[in-house]
């Protein structure tokens, strides 16, 4: 069927219904989704219709349209209307998942970077496990020479499949050392400098004997190092292991050589090029492997200048491509990309990413832009980081609101410090006859003007990171109390280790809260389940009730039920368009 015939059928469908979907066009015109979308794009450019996701409406149609308020989720989904192929970096947000599903339904090829998405044509990633294992072996060799074979390693990781593979490989690489000579303490630094700094400071309070820090990216390692330096510990007794080497700050550190640093260079510029090349291949129908591993290198102060050099004009670091292109650590699929074997190329490549301020993603994005231009395509980028912040905040709000239903008039309750308990406090506004005892500055701020609530502060020293009051005075405030309910938060909950937290002072106060309550209600989103943080607060049997989100696994629900712990799922706010 020629284009003019398809145009006539599309116009006929629009005249009958005011709205038409890509699937309907394919069925009536016996064409592919790509052809249907191309026809709609052409008709839109001629001003004959408005395109929507998955179809189109007539210009004068009164059929419902998507909001045009420019909301974050709206922008994500609108990208599916414009892109011929989509590149997705790890961003576990509802908006990202919805966009991916929309693209899959519309037949738009998806390229995943670092982390596989179901339905993606391929995933572009360094072999995280193998690189981690190789660097772990290097650490074991270093420890035999410098630490008498004894390693106490702090693993500053992040719960994503790619970063967990790095940590797992690192741990397996250390197996060259006898079991009694290697200890690994794992913490979740969220891949962020400030979080890694704070949680490492807590870890060093508990384990000052740490002599190896393994960070899953530049920010994790640099943040952890700052905490080590702030603790006044001897850097000559520390080995840094840095995964990424994406930014100038990490290369500067490696060049100084003190503390000694071993790094896995992942070359984000190489990954960015590969993502665009794979997108071109996928759109053009060229077969590519389901997983493409990009080259990496183990870099030390002695070998740094073999891969990077100083830009004389800016003073920044540049990649020595003549050396990098000789690396053999990539997969066979990597070597087949970028060979101009594809004639039909995309006009617009969509890219949804996270953490746009990170050096890794800045370099990745820059490389993708250059490669897209060379391929004759427009790269349209969206940062999903704000989605993540909003969704986590909404989840905590939902848990807090749900917890408020368990507070009755006449109750005396304890509210722990944390964002979720602050939302619980907000939900208690307007209540009468309640006494609230808390060590949370946020809770105090939320309820200070409530006439119907008796508000009691525990006292203590302010811990700025969590906006909580801690020390012996805060503990003592709860030790001689008997209250109806304690609403507590935690950074970890596992069946074996129980409730746990990253900070010793906070853990001690939480322990006193639980001891003071007839009923303990834990407020924790599903990401905390199965996690064991540094300091144990109490066994899991000490809680009576868990309020969490719908992502809790059936395994965890069953295990908690077997311990007579009631689980309540907070009602999450719906995904609003626009």
XYZ file of C-alpha atoms in Angstrom:
578
model
C 0.000 0.000 0.000
C 1.417 3.388 -1.000
C 1.678 6.257 1.544
C -1.222 8.253 0.065
C -3.533 5.259 0.482
C -2.509 4.839 4.087
C -3.025 8.564 4.668
C -6.572 8.272 3.375
C -7.332 5.360 5.699
C -5.862 7.242 8.693
C -8.003 10.299 7.878
C -11.087 8.101 7.538
C -10.451 6.528 10.947
C -9.946 9.952 12.480
C -13.177 11.225 10.932
C -15.094 8.294 12.392
C -13.595 8.271 15.871
C -11.643 11.503 16.427
C -8.780 9.361 17.723
C -6.747 6.524 16.222
C -4.052 4.255 17.613
C -0.928 2.896 15.951
C -2.320 -0.617 16.398
C -5.496 0.332 14.496
C -3.468 1.839 11.667
C -1.358 -1.343 11.440
C -4.497 -3.507 11.334
C -6.294 -1.443 8.673
C -3.224 -0.712 6.517
C -1.351 -3.995 7.007
C 1.844 -2.106 7.882
C 4.450 -2.131 10.640
C 4.296 0.146 13.722
C 7.354 2.024 12.430
C 5.556 2.772 9.158
C 2.448 3.913 11.041
C 4.447 6.245 13.273
C 6.267 7.652 10.240
C 2.947 8.356 8.552
C 1.617 10.087 11.657
C 4.774 12.194 11.888
C 4.382 13.254 8.270
C 0.698 14.146 8.729
C 1.491 16.083 11.901
C 4.155 18.103 10.067
C 1.496 18.962 7.470
C -0.794 20.167 10.269
C -3.476 17.528 9.670
C -3.472 15.924 13.134
C -1.989 15.966 16.610
C 0.176 13.023 17.552
C -0.300 11.415 20.947
C 1.452 8.478 22.506
C 0.553 5.393 20.505
C -1.588 7.240 17.951
C -3.126 10.578 17.008
C -6.235 12.771 17.303
C -7.793 15.196 14.847
C -6.925 18.838 15.267
C -10.521 19.786 16.070
C -11.238 16.626 18.072
C -12.844 16.877 21.479
C -11.438 13.486 22.385
C -9.518 13.457 25.662
C -5.912 14.509 25.285
C -2.950 14.104 27.545
C -2.286 17.057 29.822
C 0.224 19.546 28.493
C 1.278 21.014 31.810
C 4.866 19.913 31.370
C 4.906 17.506 34.309
C 7.861 15.181 34.738
C 5.982 11.974 33.966
C 4.273 13.648 31.014
C 7.668 14.591 29.605
C 8.926 11.040 29.969
C 6.034 9.501 28.107
C 6.003 12.187 25.430
C 9.534 11.117 24.575
C 8.065 7.841 23.277
C 6.144 9.838 20.663
C 9.248 11.467 19.263
C 12.068 8.946 19.560
C 12.899 6.269 17.005
C 15.010 4.379 19.542
C 15.490 4.753 23.300
C 18.604 4.487 25.495
C 17.897 3.921 29.202
C 20.368 4.184 32.073
C 19.614 2.607 35.493
C 16.668 4.557 36.938
C 14.106 2.514 38.835
C 11.303 5.055 38.753
C 7.681 4.578 37.828
C 8.002 7.177 35.095
C 10.973 5.400 33.545
C 9.279 2.007 33.689
C 6.145 3.474 32.145
C 8.155 5.053 29.334
C 9.960 1.770 28.672
C 6.648 -0.096 28.538
C 5.195 2.511 26.179
C 8.191 2.177 23.867
C 7.989 -1.609 23.940
C 4.283 -1.475 23.050
C 5.003 0.903 20.188
C 7.806 -1.276 18.824
C 10.545 1.258 19.605
C 13.911 -0.503 20.148
C 15.402 -0.065 23.630
C 19.100 -0.027 24.483
C 19.944 -0.474 28.166
C 23.089 1.041 29.673
C 24.665 -0.745 32.662
C 21.486 -2.525 33.789
C 19.247 -4.808 31.735
C 15.593 -3.885 31.205
C 13.171 -6.639 30.157
C 12.481 -6.212 26.458
C 15.692 -4.316 25.710
C 17.500 -5.273 22.513
C 20.833 -5.276 24.322
C 22.575 -4.011 27.433
C 25.823 -2.059 27.124
C 28.005 -2.524 30.171
C 31.469 -3.232 31.461
C 31.842 -6.804 32.704
C 31.283 -5.606 36.256
C 31.798 -8.934 37.976
C 35.011 -9.799 36.144
C 36.475 -6.318 36.655
C 35.566 -6.441 40.341
C 37.087 -9.893 40.705
C 40.295 -8.827 38.996
C 40.707 -5.785 41.207
C 39.908 -7.908 44.278
C 42.781 -10.209 43.349
C 45.067 -7.185 43.054
C 44.021 -6.096 46.548
C 44.789 -9.551 47.951
C 48.273 -9.383 46.439
C 48.799 -5.871 47.828
C 47.621 -6.973 51.271
C 50.128 -9.834 51.323
C 52.926 -7.359 50.656
C 51.827 -4.456 52.860
C 49.160 -5.552 55.380
C 50.530 -8.951 56.474
C 47.738 -10.532 54.469
C 45.011 -8.996 56.641
C 42.128 -7.129 54.939
C 39.234 -5.360 56.623
C 37.428 -3.901 53.627
C 34.598 -1.387 53.571
C 32.424 -2.036 50.514
C 30.605 1.222 49.690
C 28.056 -0.238 47.309
C 24.565 0.443 45.948
C 21.629 -2.009 45.483
C 21.585 -2.177 41.681
C 22.396 -5.296 39.693
C 25.457 -3.754 38.017
C 26.963 -2.286 41.194
C 26.180 -5.410 43.199
C 28.084 -7.399 40.555
C 31.125 -5.178 41.186
C 30.938 -5.823 44.921
C 30.393 -9.553 44.437
C 33.365 -9.803 42.077
C 35.540 -7.851 44.507
C 34.602 -10.213 47.347
C 35.342 -13.274 45.227
C 38.701 -11.808 44.187
C 39.685 -11.513 47.842
C 39.254 -15.275 48.224
C 42.960 -15.563 47.439
C 43.336 -14.705 51.116
C 42.404 -17.287 53.781
C 38.901 -16.851 55.217
C 40.206 -15.683 58.588
C 42.255 -12.924 56.974
C 39.499 -11.119 55.069
C 36.500 -9.231 56.389
C 34.078 -7.214 54.252
C 31.710 -4.657 55.747
C 29.060 -3.608 53.223
C 27.193 -0.317 53.346
C 24.849 1.450 50.947
C 26.375 4.747 49.900
C 23.651 5.314 47.263
C 26.396 6.141 44.753
C 26.463 9.678 46.181
C 29.411 11.572 47.681
C 27.646 12.995 50.731
C 25.797 9.796 51.611
C 28.998 7.777 51.257
C 30.846 10.253 53.464
C 28.227 10.136 56.210
C 27.781 6.388 56.295
C 31.537 5.758 56.122
C 32.005 8.007 59.150
C 29.530 5.776 60.995
C 31.326 2.630 59.808
C 34.687 3.926 60.998
C 33.239 4.594 64.450
C 32.412 0.904 64.686
C 35.374 -0.466 62.686
C 38.395 1.859 62.914
C 40.539 -1.085 61.792
C 39.299 -0.722 58.180
C 42.314 -0.720 55.849
C 40.648 -1.087 52.410
C 37.853 1.057 50.991
C 36.125 -0.250 47.859
C 33.783 2.242 46.166
C 31.459 1.316 43.314
C 31.974 4.713 41.647
C 34.094 7.845 41.986
C 31.724 9.651 44.352
C 31.411 6.651 46.684
C 35.175 6.330 47.002
C 35.944 10.042 47.329
C 33.192 10.546 49.902
C 34.466 7.591 51.916
C 38.026 8.917 51.734
C 36.933 12.293 53.094
C 35.337 10.539 56.074
C 38.565 8.572 56.644
C 40.600 11.777 56.565
C 38.142 13.565 58.893
C 38.535 10.706 61.387
C 42.260 11.463 61.539
C 43.285 7.953 60.535
C 46.648 7.142 58.946
C 46.299 7.219 55.148
C 49.550 5.273 54.725
C 47.669 2.283 56.150
C 44.781 2.597 53.705
C 44.284 1.138 50.234
C 41.593 2.767 48.087
C 39.853 0.753 45.384
C 37.967 2.963 42.974
C 35.535 1.626 40.371
C 34.945 4.043 37.494
C 37.745 6.615 37.219
C 35.303 8.779 35.329
C 36.202 12.228 36.636
C 39.271 14.434 36.974
C 39.160 14.377 40.797
C 39.669 10.610 40.827
C 42.518 10.835 38.317
C 44.160 13.580 40.379
C 43.949 11.323 43.425
C 45.441 8.404 41.522
C 48.290 10.556 40.243
C 49.203 11.638 43.798
C 49.475 8.003 44.857
C 48.715 8.656 48.528
C 46.724 6.912 49.748
C 47.636 4.221 47.251
C 44.755 3.634 44.878
C 43.878 0.824 42.491
C 41.168 1.695 40.010
C 38.975 0.079 37.407
C 38.782 2.522 34.492
C 35.393 2.061 32.798
C 35.825 4.750 30.109
C 32.339 6.333 29.997
C 33.169 7.917 26.645
C 33.555 4.426 25.211
C 30.244 3.319 26.723
C 28.475 6.384 25.327
C 29.726 5.691 21.824
C 28.678 2.049 22.104
C 25.166 3.003 23.259
C 24.581 5.182 20.216
C 26.141 2.651 17.831
C 23.901 -0.064 19.278
C 20.867 2.230 18.945
C 21.681 2.781 15.250
C 22.088 -0.956 14.695
C 18.847 -1.796 16.508
C 16.831 0.762 14.575
C 18.324 -0.411 11.297
C 17.438 -4.016 12.057
C 21.053 -5.145 12.265
C 21.392 -8.135 14.639
C 23.380 -7.450 17.801
C 24.089 -9.589 20.896
C 21.849 -9.362 23.954
C 24.817 -8.169 26.022
C 27.768 -6.092 24.842
C 30.699 -5.662 27.224
C 32.837 -2.562 26.786
C 36.581 -2.612 27.572
C 37.961 -1.732 30.998
C 41.457 -1.490 32.471
C 42.997 -1.850 35.924
C 44.889 1.397 36.498
C 47.417 2.276 39.208
C 49.531 5.396 39.779
C 52.257 3.792 37.647
C 49.967 3.106 34.656
C 47.692 6.151 34.809
C 49.587 8.036 32.105
C 49.365 5.050 29.801
C 45.625 5.707 29.432
C 45.222 9.431 30.189
C 47.144 12.641 29.623
C 46.850 16.257 30.731
C 45.248 18.748 28.376
C 47.847 21.549 28.170
C 45.169 24.195 27.569
C 42.649 23.302 30.309
C 44.726 21.231 32.697
C 42.054 18.545 32.655
C 42.486 14.897 31.779
C 41.979 13.406 28.331
C 41.742 9.790 27.256
C 44.558 8.337 25.175
C 42.423 6.586 22.587
C 45.383 5.020 20.822
C 45.926 2.913 23.961
C 42.302 2.385 24.958
C 41.300 1.101 21.527
C 43.867 -1.681 21.907
C 42.207 -3.096 25.045
C 40.976 -6.660 24.686
C 38.656 -6.694 27.733
C 35.524 -5.956 25.691
C 33.264 -8.628 24.215
C 33.145 -9.706 20.587
C 29.884 -7.792 20.197
C 31.644 -4.535 21.043
C 34.071 -4.869 18.148
C 31.225 -5.129 15.605
C 29.682 -1.765 16.506
C 30.296 1.445 14.579
C 31.207 -0.176 11.278
C 28.649 1.776 9.201
C 26.933 -1.460 8.258
C 23.492 0.115 8.771
C 21.940 2.207 6.016
C 18.608 3.107 7.654
C 19.444 5.297 10.626
C 17.251 6.912 13.306
C 16.413 10.607 13.132
C 15.931 10.999 16.908
C 17.471 8.989 19.739
C 15.822 9.309 23.132
C 17.969 9.077 26.239
C 16.666 8.915 29.799
C 19.376 9.113 32.431
C 20.061 9.894 36.078
C 22.520 11.878 38.190
C 23.357 14.424 35.508
C 25.888 16.080 37.833
C 28.005 12.902 38.093
C 31.216 12.847 36.079
C 30.290 9.426 34.668
C 27.015 10.633 33.177
C 28.453 13.952 32.042
C 31.116 12.142 30.031
C 28.641 9.526 28.863
C 26.211 12.190 27.669
C 28.906 14.203 25.909
C 30.112 11.110 24.038
C 26.542 10.213 23.075
C 25.904 13.710 21.722
C 29.011 13.623 19.566
C 28.278 10.124 18.294
C 24.644 10.985 17.531
C 25.659 14.019 15.503
C 28.137 11.899 13.569
C 25.276 9.481 12.802
C 22.983 12.279 11.654
C 20.592 11.871 14.606
C 19.233 14.230 17.251
C 19.817 13.105 20.840
C 16.953 14.121 23.147
C 17.842 13.740 26.803
C 15.758 13.617 29.989
C 17.152 13.363 33.532
C 15.077 11.027 35.743
C 16.876 11.933 38.984
C 14.084 14.251 40.028
C 11.604 11.423 39.435
C 13.541 9.291 41.893
C 13.529 11.978 44.562
C 9.812 12.621 44.129
C 8.865 8.955 44.152
C 10.893 8.152 47.276
C 9.399 11.178 48.993
C 5.878 10.149 47.968
C 6.492 6.627 49.258
C 7.618 7.895 52.648
C 4.621 10.207 52.795
C 2.263 7.306 52.093
C 3.839 5.186 54.845
C 3.623 8.100 57.280
C -0.037 8.717 56.496
C -0.832 5.028 56.884
C 0.919 4.960 60.266
C -1.266 7.822 61.512
C -4.263 5.477 61.385
C -2.753 3.521 64.285
C -2.717 6.528 66.625
C -5.797 6.939 68.810
C -6.997 9.741 71.081
C -5.452 9.298 74.514
C -2.328 7.577 73.186
C 1.139 8.403 74.397
C 3.514 7.629 71.550
C 7.191 7.844 70.667
C 8.193 9.151 67.246
C 11.686 8.300 66.057
C 13.772 10.625 63.882
C 13.461 10.340 60.111
C 11.677 11.676 57.057
C 8.900 9.067 57.288
C 8.135 9.803 60.938
C 8.043 13.512 60.074
C 5.300 12.704 57.562
C 3.502 10.753 60.292
C 3.711 13.833 62.516
C 2.263 15.972 59.738
C -0.643 13.529 59.396
C -1.352 13.952 63.145
C -1.988 17.672 62.878
C -5.415 18.604 64.158
C -5.658 15.567 66.458
C -6.663 15.935 70.100
C -5.515 14.250 73.286
C -2.223 12.786 72.056
C 1.165 12.933 73.757
C 4.185 12.709 71.445
C 7.697 12.103 72.787
C 10.429 12.448 70.179
C 14.110 12.945 69.461
C 13.365 14.325 65.983
C 13.869 17.986 65.142
C 11.561 17.541 62.133
C 8.761 16.133 64.286
C 9.171 18.969 66.781
C 8.891 21.482 63.935
C 5.778 19.762 62.514
C 3.861 19.664 65.822
C 5.108 22.690 67.783
C 1.927 24.703 67.143
C -0.597 21.882 67.700
C -2.771 22.783 70.717
C -4.282 19.306 71.006
C -0.932 17.491 71.144
C 1.385 17.429 74.143
C 4.878 17.535 72.678
C 7.914 16.327 74.629
C 11.536 16.550 73.454
C 14.019 13.931 74.553
C 16.910 16.365 74.736
C 20.429 15.481 73.649
C 23.054 16.523 71.131
C 21.907 17.329 67.594
C 23.124 14.913 64.923
C 22.837 17.089 61.837
C 22.865 14.277 59.285
C 19.577 12.827 60.559
C 18.220 15.880 62.379
C 18.001 13.765 65.525
C 18.863 14.205 69.190
C 21.309 11.596 70.500
C 23.649 10.834 73.453
C 23.062 9.526 76.972
C 20.466 12.197 77.741
C 18.345 11.159 74.768
C 18.598 7.508 75.829
C 17.717 8.331 79.442
C 14.582 10.177 78.346
C 13.078 6.857 77.234
C 14.554 4.435 79.769
C 12.018 5.154 82.529
C 8.936 5.480 80.311
C 6.095 3.166 79.407
C 4.203 4.348 76.329
C 1.470 2.875 74.153
C 3.307 2.791 70.842
C 6.741 3.556 69.436
C 7.020 4.381 65.728
C 10.611 3.739 64.726
C 12.600 3.808 61.511
C 15.729 1.938 60.535
C 18.201 1.536 57.688
C 18.065 -2.258 57.719
C 15.757 -5.138 58.616
C 16.680 -8.790 58.210
C 15.334 -11.934 59.824
C 18.778 -12.983 61.023
C 20.287 -9.663 62.178
C 17.037 -7.911 63.080
C 16.670 -4.130 63.063
C 19.891 -2.280 62.350
C 21.208 1.216 61.770
C 24.338 2.872 60.456
C 25.093 4.986 63.538
C 25.855 3.712 67.056
C 24.444 6.738 68.888
C 21.177 6.607 66.944
C 20.919 2.841 67.419
C 21.215 3.225 71.193
C 18.333 5.722 71.286
C 16.151 3.526 69.066
C 16.858 0.570 71.364
C 15.627 2.588 74.353
C 12.488 3.619 72.428
C 11.593 0.008 71.660
C 12.137 -1.015 75.304
C 9.782 1.751 76.457
C 6.833 0.775 74.239
C 4.022 -1.730 74.692
C 3.812 -1.941 70.889
C 6.551 -1.211 68.348
C 5.599 -0.203 64.814
C 8.391 -0.108 62.252
C 8.138 2.312 59.322
C 10.385 1.036 56.528
C 10.086 0.987 52.760
C 10.822 -2.277 50.970
C 14.390 -1.270 50.074
C 15.317 -1.696 53.758
C 14.179 -5.330 53.883
C 16.940 -7.917 53.785
C 19.523 -5.226 54.582
C 21.949 -5.535 57.496
C 23.417 -2.209 58.547
C 26.414 -1.698 60.801
C 24.835 -1.631 64.262
C 22.191 -4.025 65.544
C 19.271 -2.360 67.331
C 17.099 -5.304 68.287
C 15.999 -8.740 67.053
C 13.141 -8.769 64.566
C 10.823 -10.254 67.218
C 10.863 -6.925 69.047
C 8.577 -5.326 66.448
C 4.843 -5.966 66.366
C 3.920 -4.267 63.138
C 5.624 -3.260 59.890
C 4.244 -0.542 57.612
C 5.892 -0.682 54.204
C 5.148 -0.403 50.478
C 3.740 -2.791 47.901
C 7.193 -3.823 46.630
C 7.739 -6.093 49.640
C 8.352 -9.639 48.447
C 5.982 -12.467 49.279
C 8.940 -14.254 50.881
C 9.472 -11.419 53.349
C 5.759 -11.137 54.103
C 5.482 -14.838 54.841
C 8.608 -14.881 57.015
C 7.382 -11.893 59.050
C 3.915 -13.409 59.437
C 5.487 -16.584 60.801
C 7.016 -14.421 63.532
C 3.569 -12.906 64.324
C 4.511 -9.538 62.807
C 1.603 -7.814 61.071
C 2.444 -6.184 57.744
C 0.463 -3.201 56.447
C 0.937 -1.970 52.890
C 0.708 1.808 52.639
C -1.636 3.050 49.961
C 0.607 4.757 47.450
C -0.482 7.814 45.522
C -1.482 7.057 41.922
C 0.878 7.878 39.055
C -0.478 11.233 37.925
C 0.005 12.352 34.343
C 1.100 15.929 33.928
